[in-house]
XYZ file of C-alpha atoms in Angstrom:
725
model
C 29.268 28.268 55.325
C 30.703 25.103 56.749
C 31.421 22.595 54.038
C 30.673 18.913 54.165
C 32.716 16.692 52.012
C 36.255 15.499 51.552
C 35.073 14.735 48.048
C 34.204 18.318 47.440
C 37.235 19.689 49.140
C 39.179 17.527 46.726
C 37.191 18.929 43.841
C 37.824 22.471 44.949
C 41.496 21.691 45.346
C 41.360 20.443 41.773
C 43.091 17.158 42.546
C 41.130 15.436 39.869
C 42.947 12.239 39.039
C 45.408 11.633 41.827
C 44.870 9.908 45.120
C 42.593 12.278 46.971
C 43.425 13.703 50.382
C 46.616 11.720 50.380
C 47.991 11.556 53.893
C 49.956 8.357 53.813
C 52.175 9.473 56.658
C 49.240 9.484 59.061
C 48.009 6.395 60.812
C 44.450 5.161 60.435
C 42.511 6.124 63.582
C 41.163 3.486 65.939
C 37.926 4.041 67.867
C 35.304 2.119 69.818
C 31.888 2.811 71.348
C 31.421 3.903 74.969
C 29.214 2.047 77.443
C 27.098 4.337 79.629
C 25.225 3.552 82.841
C 22.004 1.633 82.341
C 23.096 -0.219 79.223
C 20.933 -3.345 78.804
C 22.418 -6.780 78.323
C 21.610 -9.197 75.538
C 20.308 -8.578 72.052
C 18.701 -5.319 70.955
C 15.039 -4.883 71.844
C 12.647 -2.058 72.777
C 14.282 -2.191 76.222
C 17.157 -0.217 74.660
C 14.908 2.769 73.932
C 15.350 4.117 77.439
C 19.119 3.674 77.245
C 19.444 5.635 73.990
C 16.927 8.313 75.035
C 18.465 11.811 75.118
C 17.233 13.123 78.445
C 15.502 16.500 78.640
C 17.915 19.276 79.596
C 21.005 17.166 79.007
C 22.185 18.988 75.875
C 24.240 22.102 76.670
C 22.946 25.513 75.537
C 19.698 24.076 74.161
C 17.104 26.400 75.698
C 14.089 25.290 73.648
C 11.998 22.147 73.669
C 12.911 19.279 71.370
C 10.729 16.355 70.469
C 11.789 13.098 72.080
C 15.028 11.900 70.548
C 17.462 9.030 70.847
C 21.157 8.708 70.027
C 24.094 6.351 70.288
C 26.171 3.705 68.533
C 24.771 0.516 67.040
C 27.085 -2.254 65.783
C 27.102 -3.408 62.166
C 27.770 -7.031 63.147
C 30.980 -7.212 61.143
C 32.752 -10.521 61.787
C 35.809 -10.046 64.013
C 35.121 -6.321 64.295
C 32.821 -5.803 67.285
C 33.824 -2.148 67.599
C 32.583 -1.243 64.122
C 29.448 0.812 64.778
C 27.251 3.482 63.242
C 26.149 6.500 65.258
C 22.534 7.637 64.944
C 20.445 10.532 66.242
C 16.691 9.995 65.806
C 13.783 12.395 66.384
C 10.099 11.533 66.483
C 7.629 13.928 64.894
C 4.759 13.265 67.334
C 4.759 11.915 70.843
C 5.120 8.142 70.741
C 5.414 7.885 66.952
C 8.881 6.300 67.007
C 8.333 3.995 69.971
C 5.051 2.447 68.874
C 4.879 -1.304 68.575
C 5.398 -3.283 65.405
C 1.709 -3.505 64.502
C 0.929 0.203 64.803
C 0.755 2.763 61.978
C 2.385 0.513 59.418
C 1.600 3.066 56.681
C 3.246 6.045 58.426
C 6.558 6.904 56.668
C 9.888 7.434 58.392
C 13.156 8.716 56.939
C 16.935 8.430 57.100
C 19.411 11.183 56.192
C 22.976 10.610 54.983
C 25.676 13.129 54.175
C 28.505 12.203 51.847
C 32.229 12.765 51.769
C 33.237 10.038 51.673
C 33.866 10.544 55.376
C 31.477 13.440 56.179
C 29.290 13.310 59.272
C 25.522 13.351 58.780
C 25.289 15.458 61.928
C 26.159 18.329 59.601
C 22.857 17.766 57.852
C 21.132 17.748 61.226
C 22.897 20.818 62.627
C 23.129 22.959 59.472
C 20.448 21.802 57.077
C 17.233 19.959 57.879
C 17.453 18.968 61.551
C 15.503 20.421 64.507
C 18.446 22.243 66.104
C 21.042 24.341 64.324
C 24.367 25.908 65.176
C 24.511 29.554 64.104
C 27.565 31.583 63.084
C 28.164 32.621 66.689
C 28.091 29.048 67.971
C 24.658 29.365 69.583
C 22.162 26.503 69.363
C 18.894 27.671 67.795
C 15.667 25.920 66.732
C 14.957 25.183 63.083
C 11.318 25.882 62.330
C 11.409 24.021 59.030
C 13.112 20.828 60.171
C 12.062 17.753 58.251
C 11.394 15.729 61.403
C 8.296 17.862 61.955
C 6.671 15.775 59.224
C 8.089 12.282 59.819
C 10.262 10.406 62.275
C 13.788 11.163 61.078
C 17.097 9.399 61.725
C 20.453 11.004 60.919
C 23.220 8.383 60.608
C 27.002 8.817 60.565
C 28.271 6.280 58.057
C 30.338 4.446 56.832
C 31.946 3.122 60.014
C 34.532 5.520 61.403
C 32.720 8.657 60.194
C 31.638 11.334 62.676
C 30.817 9.619 65.958
C 30.685 6.199 64.275
C 33.559 3.936 65.263
C 35.927 1.598 63.424
C 38.893 -0.542 64.274
C 42.125 0.623 62.690
C 43.110 -2.837 61.485
C 40.660 -3.994 58.851
C 37.689 -2.215 60.378
C 36.991 0.408 57.723
C 34.946 -0.570 54.695
C 36.751 -2.067 51.736
C 34.243 -0.762 49.205
C 30.630 0.324 48.767
C 29.315 -3.242 48.681
C 30.625 -3.718 52.216
C 29.165 -0.340 53.140
C 25.768 -1.599 51.964
C 26.056 -4.766 54.043
C 27.136 -2.780 57.100
C 24.187 -0.452 56.713
C 21.717 -3.298 56.370
C 23.069 -4.887 59.540
C 22.728 -1.536 61.300
C 19.090 -1.420 60.145
C 18.510 -4.960 61.411
C 19.547 -3.816 64.877
C 17.736 -0.473 64.664
C 14.348 -2.075 63.953
C 14.788 -4.357 66.962
C 14.952 -1.229 69.104
C 12.133 0.559 67.253
C 9.997 -2.322 65.910
C 7.501 -0.244 63.916
C 10.292 0.841 61.565
C 10.485 -2.646 60.077
C 7.202 -2.323 58.198
C 6.617 1.405 57.865
C 7.541 3.019 54.490
C 11.184 4.146 54.514
C 12.376 7.270 52.722
C 16.143 6.971 52.213
C 17.485 10.501 51.672
C 20.858 12.194 51.443
C 23.143 14.395 49.414
C 26.494 14.615 47.679
C 28.513 11.386 47.986
C 25.329 9.834 49.333
C 24.604 9.772 45.606
C 26.942 6.759 45.734
C 25.881 5.428 49.139
C 22.128 5.405 48.508
C 22.210 3.431 45.226
C 24.536 0.859 46.796
C 22.323 0.552 49.890
C 19.273 0.272 47.641
C 20.978 -2.416 45.559
C 21.785 -4.327 48.749
C 18.173 -4.108 49.925
C 16.894 -5.311 46.540
C 19.253 -8.283 46.606
C 18.280 -9.306 50.151
C 15.432 -11.884 50.268
C 13.954 -10.532 53.511
C 15.281 -6.991 54.026
C 14.815 -5.481 57.485
C 12.994 -2.382 56.196
C 10.264 -1.413 53.742
C 12.027 0.926 51.302
C 9.556 2.991 49.250
C 11.461 6.087 48.083
C 15.025 7.244 47.603
C 15.918 10.927 47.305
C 19.374 12.108 46.263
C 20.397 15.770 46.453
C 23.273 17.081 44.332
C 24.453 13.512 44.174
C 27.838 12.179 43.084
C 26.318 9.281 41.182
C 28.730 8.924 38.277
C 32.458 8.879 37.688
C 34.063 12.000 39.123
C 34.712 13.701 35.744
C 30.994 13.401 34.921
C 29.951 15.748 37.709
C 33.089 17.837 38.207
C 34.698 18.433 34.815
C 32.073 17.856 32.145
C 29.607 20.517 33.426
C 32.146 23.380 33.482
C 30.699 25.098 30.418
C 27.192 24.962 31.900
C 28.478 27.018 34.845
C 29.383 29.830 32.456
C 25.944 29.683 30.871
C 24.294 29.797 34.305
C 26.614 32.473 35.724
C 28.228 34.382 32.851
C 29.591 36.801 35.447
C 32.378 34.209 35.741
C 33.755 35.399 32.396
C 32.734 39.038 32.715
C 29.994 38.364 30.173
C 32.543 38.441 27.403
C 31.242 36.710 24.227
C 34.746 36.009 22.977
C 35.709 34.256 26.188
C 32.445 32.333 25.974
C 33.349 31.157 22.474
C 36.775 30.076 23.667
C 35.334 27.870 26.397
C 32.711 26.559 23.993
C 35.479 25.409 21.662
C 37.406 23.779 24.506
C 34.215 22.105 25.704
C 33.752 20.547 22.272
C 37.368 19.533 21.803
C 37.255 17.731 25.153
C 34.083 15.891 24.142
C 31.960 17.446 26.874
C 29.178 18.857 24.677
C 26.703 16.053 25.307
C 23.458 16.441 23.399
C 20.405 15.837 25.567
C 17.298 14.744 23.698
C 13.846 13.861 25.006
C 13.553 10.911 25.032
C 17.258 10.215 24.741
C 18.502 8.502 21.608
C 21.362 6.158 22.485
C 23.642 5.853 25.469
C 26.289 8.406 26.378
C 29.800 7.003 26.709
C 31.510 6.919 30.072
C 33.380 10.156 30.727
C 37.044 9.407 31.210
C 39.543 11.341 33.289
C 40.305 14.737 31.730
C 42.989 14.899 29.070
C 46.051 16.262 30.779
C 48.290 19.053 29.542
C 51.008 17.850 27.209
C 53.659 19.037 29.638
C 54.149 16.304 32.214
C 55.243 18.637 34.966
C 52.225 20.857 34.428
C 49.919 17.818 34.454
C 51.354 16.724 37.766
C 50.889 20.248 39.073
C 47.202 20.260 38.158
C 46.676 16.896 39.764
C 48.652 17.245 42.952
C 49.195 20.853 43.997
C 47.168 22.965 46.378
C 44.824 25.613 44.942
C 47.025 28.637 45.590
C 49.745 27.058 43.471
C 47.578 25.448 40.806
C 46.571 28.726 39.236
C 50.018 29.787 38.143
C 49.426 30.819 34.561
C 46.419 33.058 35.063
C 47.950 34.535 38.193
C 51.089 35.286 36.208
C 49.101 37.017 33.477
C 47.165 39.021 36.025
C 50.210 40.192 37.937
C 52.923 40.341 35.259
C 54.857 37.464 36.776
C 56.094 34.744 34.468
C 56.357 31.938 37.021
C 54.958 32.893 40.407
C 55.609 30.492 43.253
C 52.811 31.823 45.417
C 49.071 32.025 44.984
C 46.663 34.886 44.479
C 48.086 38.225 45.612
C 46.405 39.486 48.769
C 44.312 42.597 48.345
C 43.178 44.456 51.457
C 41.133 47.060 49.605
C 39.329 47.555 46.339
C 41.565 47.834 43.288
C 42.292 51.256 41.898
C 41.294 52.296 38.399
C 44.920 51.914 37.374
C 45.063 48.346 38.676
C 41.826 47.444 36.927
C 43.204 48.880 33.689
C 46.431 46.883 34.081
C 44.473 43.726 34.740
C 42.334 44.364 31.678
C 45.474 44.626 29.573
C 46.590 41.282 30.973
C 43.151 39.816 30.322
C 43.370 40.942 26.725
C 46.769 39.266 26.556
C 45.200 36.038 27.794
C 42.425 36.335 25.241
C 44.857 37.057 22.425
C 46.643 33.808 23.213
C 43.350 31.966 22.697
C 42.302 33.576 19.446
C 44.206 31.088 17.321
C 41.861 28.445 18.679
C 38.821 30.608 18.056
C 39.841 31.399 14.496
C 40.114 27.735 13.553
C 36.377 27.163 13.571
C 34.089 26.294 10.715
C 30.614 27.739 10.153
C 28.952 25.009 12.189
C 30.691 26.340 15.277
C 32.679 23.140 15.695
C 36.285 23.673 16.546
C 39.221 22.574 14.478
C 41.600 24.068 16.996
C 43.628 22.507 19.755
C 43.093 21.747 23.395
C 44.691 24.330 25.637
C 48.209 23.029 26.407
C 48.266 24.513 29.918
C 44.939 23.209 31.233
C 44.215 20.273 28.989
C 40.591 19.341 29.646
C 40.564 20.495 33.260
C 37.970 23.083 32.259
C 36.584 23.593 35.760
C 40.053 24.671 36.828
C 40.336 27.143 34.000
C 36.882 28.654 34.576
C 37.653 29.086 38.256
C 41.056 30.565 37.542
C 39.621 33.011 35.027
C 37.037 34.249 37.520
C 39.553 34.594 40.348
C 41.896 36.638 38.216
C 39.775 38.611 35.779
C 36.125 38.749 36.841
C 34.602 40.894 39.530
C 33.784 40.338 42.317
C 35.898 37.164 42.512
C 39.105 39.009 41.602
C 38.759 41.560 44.389
C 39.749 39.333 47.294
C 42.553 37.057 48.290
C 41.608 33.425 47.978
C 40.920 31.973 51.418
C 40.767 28.249 52.091
C 39.938 26.831 55.516
C 40.598 23.093 55.047
C 39.248 22.046 58.432
C 35.819 23.446 57.527
C 35.928 22.854 53.773
C 35.479 26.618 53.472
C 36.345 28.530 50.309
C 36.217 32.129 49.203
C 35.773 34.142 47.143
C 35.107 31.314 44.648
C 32.654 29.282 46.686
C 32.355 25.951 44.902
C 29.321 25.061 46.995
C 27.304 28.209 46.309
C 28.408 30.249 43.328
C 26.423 33.392 44.096
C 28.312 33.773 47.392
C 31.715 35.399 46.701
C 32.524 36.350 50.268
C 36.086 35.778 51.431
C 36.094 34.210 53.869
C 32.551 32.903 53.621
C 30.406 32.580 56.715
C 31.977 29.715 58.664
C 29.819 27.627 60.978
C 31.535 24.961 63.040
C 29.510 22.520 65.180
C 32.649 20.923 66.637
C 32.559 22.786 69.946
C 28.969 21.728 70.587
C 29.480 18.131 69.482
C 32.685 17.649 71.506
C 31.368 19.234 74.672
C 31.495 16.435 77.244
C 27.899 17.191 78.189
C 26.802 16.686 74.585
C 28.899 13.560 74.285
C 27.309 12.047 77.411
C 23.774 13.072 76.401
C 24.193 11.420 72.994
C 25.916 8.303 74.373
C 28.752 9.121 71.992
C 32.194 7.510 72.075
C 34.978 8.936 74.217
C 37.635 7.209 72.109
C 37.468 9.909 69.444
C 36.446 13.488 68.863
C 33.665 14.318 66.476
C 34.993 15.871 63.277
C 33.252 17.420 60.333
C 34.857 14.849 58.074
C 37.736 12.472 57.752
C 39.798 11.466 54.752
C 38.119 8.111 54.565
C 40.606 5.211 54.625
C 39.047 2.633 52.331
C 40.328 -0.842 53.145
C 41.737 0.666 56.351
C 44.493 2.412 54.434
C 45.218 6.016 53.536
C 47.009 4.850 50.413
C 44.812 4.719 47.354
C 44.454 1.292 45.811
C 44.937 0.677 42.065
C 41.772 1.499 40.161
C 40.288 3.575 42.983
C 38.568 6.846 42.188
C 40.161 10.149 43.268
C 38.624 9.739 46.708
C 40.179 6.345 47.349
C 36.937 4.454 46.696
C 37.628 1.311 44.622
C 33.939 0.722 43.813
C 32.424 1.122 40.389
C 30.400 4.316 40.127
C 26.717 3.907 40.907
C 25.483 4.913 37.449
C 27.116 1.774 36.068
C 24.180 -0.245 37.441
C 21.428 2.389 37.197
C 19.479 0.553 34.487
C 19.337 -2.519 36.714
C 18.581 -0.392 39.760
C 15.774 1.394 37.893
C 14.296 -1.907 36.769
C 14.346 -3.258 40.327
C 12.931 0.012 41.649
C 9.997 -0.346 39.273
C 9.512 -3.963 40.308
C 9.583 -3.103 44.022
C 7.515 0.084 43.662
C 10.352 2.342 44.841
C 10.189 5.955 43.664
C 13.379 7.812 42.701
C 13.742 11.556 43.403
C 16.789 13.508 42.234
C 17.039 17.154 43.290
C 19.740 19.784 42.843
C 20.583 23.370 43.710
C 21.052 25.556 40.640
C 24.083 27.381 42.124
C 26.219 24.324 42.899
C 29.509 23.961 41.011
C 30.578 20.746 42.741
C 27.793 18.601 41.308
C 26.086 20.894 38.784
C 22.593 19.902 37.750
C 23.559 19.075 34.162
C 25.444 16.017 35.407
C 22.302 14.595 36.998
C 20.269 15.426 33.896
C 22.765 13.380 31.882
C 22.444 10.528 34.389
C 18.651 10.554 34.050
C 18.752 10.689 30.243
C 21.264 7.834 30.237
C 19.034 5.581 32.370
C 16.186 3.408 31.142
C 13.194 3.350 33.479
C 9.647 2.294 32.736
C 10.812 0.942 29.385
C 11.979 4.312 28.006
C 15.420 5.897 28.186
C 15.311 9.162 30.088
C 12.504 11.672 30.279
C 10.418 12.134 27.169
C 10.160 15.914 27.678
C 12.608 18.533 28.897
C 11.806 19.577 32.497
C 10.193 23.029 32.421
C 7.303 23.001 34.908
C 7.669 25.659 37.619
C 6.987 24.955 41.279
C 6.517 27.444 44.090
C 7.070 27.734 47.825
C 4.334 28.396 50.369
C 4.630 32.155 49.828
C 4.027 31.775 46.119
C 7.643 32.478 45.168
C 9.183 30.692 42.210
C 11.242 27.858 43.676
C 12.525 26.045 40.604
C 11.681 23.406 38.011
C 10.082 19.980 38.532
C 9.428 17.084 36.176
C 8.054 13.595 36.841
C 7.728 10.528 34.643
C 7.357 6.817 35.298
C 8.108 7.045 39.052
C 11.182 9.267 38.612
C 11.195 12.890 39.775
C 13.689 15.640 38.942
C 13.683 18.875 40.960
C 15.886 21.910 40.290
C 15.905 24.382 43.188
C 16.515 28.017 42.278
C 18.961 30.111 44.345
C 20.288 27.018 46.127
C 23.834 25.735 46.347
C 25.196 22.274 47.041
C 23.323 21.840 50.324
C 19.762 22.724 49.310
C 18.178 22.698 52.811
C 20.940 25.019 54.055
C 20.702 27.628 51.310
C 16.934 27.510 50.698
C 15.390 26.040 53.854
C 11.793 27.096 53.185
C 11.834 25.869 49.585
C 13.517 22.645 50.725
C 10.788 22.162 53.331
C 8.112 22.443 50.630
C 10.114 20.183 48.306
C 10.331 17.487 50.979
C 6.678 17.796 51.957
C 5.303 17.778 48.431
C 7.648 15.653 46.332
C 9.630 13.370 48.681
C 7.207 12.655 51.506
C 4.139 13.556 49.478
C 2.993 12.743 45.975
C 2.342 16.168 44.500
C 1.743 15.664 40.779
C 3.075 19.019 39.588
C 5.333 18.320 36.612
C 3.920 14.819 36.091
C 3.769 13.622 32.498
C 1.602 10.557 32.111
C 1.402 8.108 29.217
C -1.921 9.632 28.178
C -0.833 13.282 28.241
C 1.381 15.494 26.111
C 1.745 18.279 28.678
C 2.932 17.967 32.256
C 0.500 18.672 35.068
C 0.947 22.259 36.151
C 1.927 23.335 32.659
C 5.278 23.905 31.023
C 7.086 27.225 30.701
C 10.091 26.985 28.349
C 10.658 30.739 28.789
C 12.150 29.988 32.196
C 15.090 28.339 30.442
C 17.566 30.225 28.313
C 20.423 29.668 25.917
C 21.332 26.820 23.584
C 21.325 24.296 26.430
C 18.129 25.475 28.132
C 19.540 26.410 31.512
C 17.832 28.106 34.444
C 19.721 31.411 34.785
C 21.521 32.164 38.004
C 21.225 35.256 40.134
C 22.154 38.605 38.622
C 23.590 39.861 41.945
C 26.650 38.282 43.569
C 27.125 38.443 47.350
C 30.453 40.058 48.218
C 32.481 40.920 51.296
C 33.346 38.617 54.170
C 31.551 36.691 56.874
C 28.118 38.227 57.420
C 28.452 40.868 54.678
C 25.378 41.486 52.544
C 26.828 43.739 49.838
C 26.074 42.894 46.226
C 27.769 43.183 42.849
C 25.431 43.641 39.937
C 25.828 44.695 36.340
C 23.913 47.563 34.767
C 20.701 46.516 33.052
C 22.146 47.459 29.654
C 25.041 45.092 30.189
C 22.735 42.222 31.098
C 20.523 43.016 28.101
C 23.530 42.973 25.776
C 24.551 39.563 27.020
C 21.012 38.196 26.762
C 20.892 39.358 23.156
C 24.162 37.593 22.392
C 23.089 34.461 24.261
C 19.786 34.352 22.391
C 21.637 34.621 19.070
C 23.796 31.628 20.036
C 20.685 29.611 20.840
C 19.048 30.610 17.575
C 22.146 29.668 15.583
C 22.294 26.281 17.283
C 18.631 25.684 16.613
C 19.048 26.607 12.944
C 22.023 24.295 12.658
C 20.047 21.415 14.135
C 17.188 22.028 11.719
C 19.526 22.264 8.745
C 21.355 19.052 9.556
C 18.233 17.206 10.637
C 19.944 16.202 13.856
C 18.212 15.925 17.176
C 19.139 18.598 19.661
C 18.341 19.808 23.114
C 17.187 22.882 21.238
C 16.774 26.471 22.324
C 13.895 27.656 24.426
C 12.123 30.972 24.200
C 14.816 33.498 25.023
C 12.707 35.905 27.044
C 14.275 34.929 30.370
C 17.060 37.038 31.784
C 20.481 35.695 32.598
C 22.184 36.558 35.812
C 25.109 38.657 35.263
C 27.851 41.082 35.166
C 29.782 42.340 32.213
C 29.067 41.634 28.549
C 29.515 43.781 25.470
C 27.366 46.638 26.619
C 26.879 49.575 24.292
C 26.708 52.010 27.198
C 29.330 54.722 27.402
C 30.703 53.392 30.657
C 29.856 51.758 33.934
C 29.025 53.564 37.119
C 30.948 52.176 40.068
C 29.880 53.132 43.564
C 32.197 52.715 46.548
C 30.031 52.747 49.700
C 28.258 55.988 48.830
C 31.327 57.700 47.362
C 31.053 59.741 44.209
C 30.547 57.671 41.084
C 33.267 57.523 38.524
C 33.164 56.249 34.960
C 34.953 53.279 33.532
C 35.889 53.201 29.873
C 33.866 51.041 27.502
C 36.605 48.413 27.235
C 36.035 47.597 30.895
C 32.306 46.980 30.515
C 33.042 43.299 29.912
C 34.849 43.111 33.234
C 33.531 45.586 35.757
C 30.239 45.523 37.587
C 28.471 48.079 39.733
C 29.987 47.707 43.181
C 27.913 48.284 46.265
C 29.934 48.080 49.468
C 28.625 48.609 52.969
C 24.902 48.864 53.529
C 24.297 46.814 50.418
C 20.973 45.290 49.605
C 20.445 42.088 51.609
C 20.096 38.870 49.681
């Protein structure tokens, strides 16, 4: 799948505390909008509607009917920067709904979509996620039957200036920080509503994902602080949002990934205990209570390895070189200077046995940490000297070297598309290498498309840019790893929540359960650390199921005091891309609509729709991931899945951990997130199965037996003609 964000490429590259995407030798690009025939003169007005209209039949290779739509560049009115513009592409959901006059249908909602980055184009959301036309893996343009513009007028906007088809002047034209981004966006809206006057009073749904988790709060703050804002904001919806400091959503949740997808560690209880100890030593074992008791401290940058050279390596090197230690253990090389060894075929039994010996060597080196633990399960050991507290790195490295199916393929990184395999940081259940790559660039840069959309000719459309804050590719002192000098959005969430309540603005936070870039636990911590409606966090753990239109389980929803949390099952970082039908229902019911499923009112003790704690497993009450992992390359549909006995063995172990934690909490009288009913099944491969061996099938070939020692590592392999996902 095509990937969206420079932010998330940086996360996958594990450059966690250095200047992200550092390309100081490159110049900052300069761009400007293009004037097309028929451009009106004077200020913006409804007269501009005809100019921005995308004429029927003007888009190449679009053979189906689209609703009326408009596109082009609108300036942000930045002083001394007339060429700073934002590019928009707007679709109306019924004929005339977007062009109606200011006094018509003032109660009919409209919506804006933003992708993140920073520096990612929102046309990716339109063309790959929730827009009316999509680019498929062969480059064809196809209709999307569950596009969100079928329900409301929708506007996709490339922002900040300089992103996608938006333009920016090289000298001082790019935003300095998120406050300036908010002002730019408000000025864009001031011009937009002059063109489409009804948008000024109709309810606005401000939606987006990823680094839009920073953009949207800053835009909302700007609207709240503006005496007469140009729009009527009523709801904000953030998907898999980067709302906090980078370590809060990238490093802290690493242990939760193991609990969601224990296949990552071959379902090995001893490896689980090792990472649990490291998680505690690094201070990442936050205790969620409902309601929350006290504020969580700000998560600082991860503690680095004691060796300075190794620390620099973790921070600055590319992924193939970052994973030196585990690669060395896996391949009997003390100091390899190259990345993962390329494998063109499945490993032989002998290779698997050799790798298991190396895995045991790795584990033996960790046992000194595991042995220094008291009965409470709290570690007295030491932080791993090679990884420090870069736990996400270590989990990823372990999977790539020791856990099937991730250790069966060479690691493939396609930087231009933010594409990764077999460890897909955007969608953990997809271990294809390379993953399915979809690139809209050819369509967007076709001169016919460019002319139809009134797009600039001074630049090519790109999936993303390394955003040059303050018009510089050099990170400024105090900037986050992505070059953004702004304080993280969660720093003002209490104030934002208070203003949202005052202005009647609803907050929706949704996440895909299979995302490793912004795992859901980070957003749960953000919610529990925010005071809204006079109470800190939710008063009950989210556990109400919701379902799609076919009656399939779609995830968990919880609502209190005008805040909504939605966890989408089987979805990765881009929820509308990975689960389009469920995302359609989510938007219709919980973002556009006011479905009360999961709502806990002041007068009730149980959420509407009921609560089902059995859906959540383990000591931290997680929604288990998928038991089958997609494997192969490109369009492959083969699956890796553990035997049922292996999964059962792990579930038994996992339930015992939850029970022990619950007993400890009761004995100490401390408040704890607690352990839910352990009847749910975890996804998985591996574990300490008591079976005599594992059957491994190679594309219909005769089964052969693996020894018991490999049951923690090997899964049943189905290659060619595998069961579709």
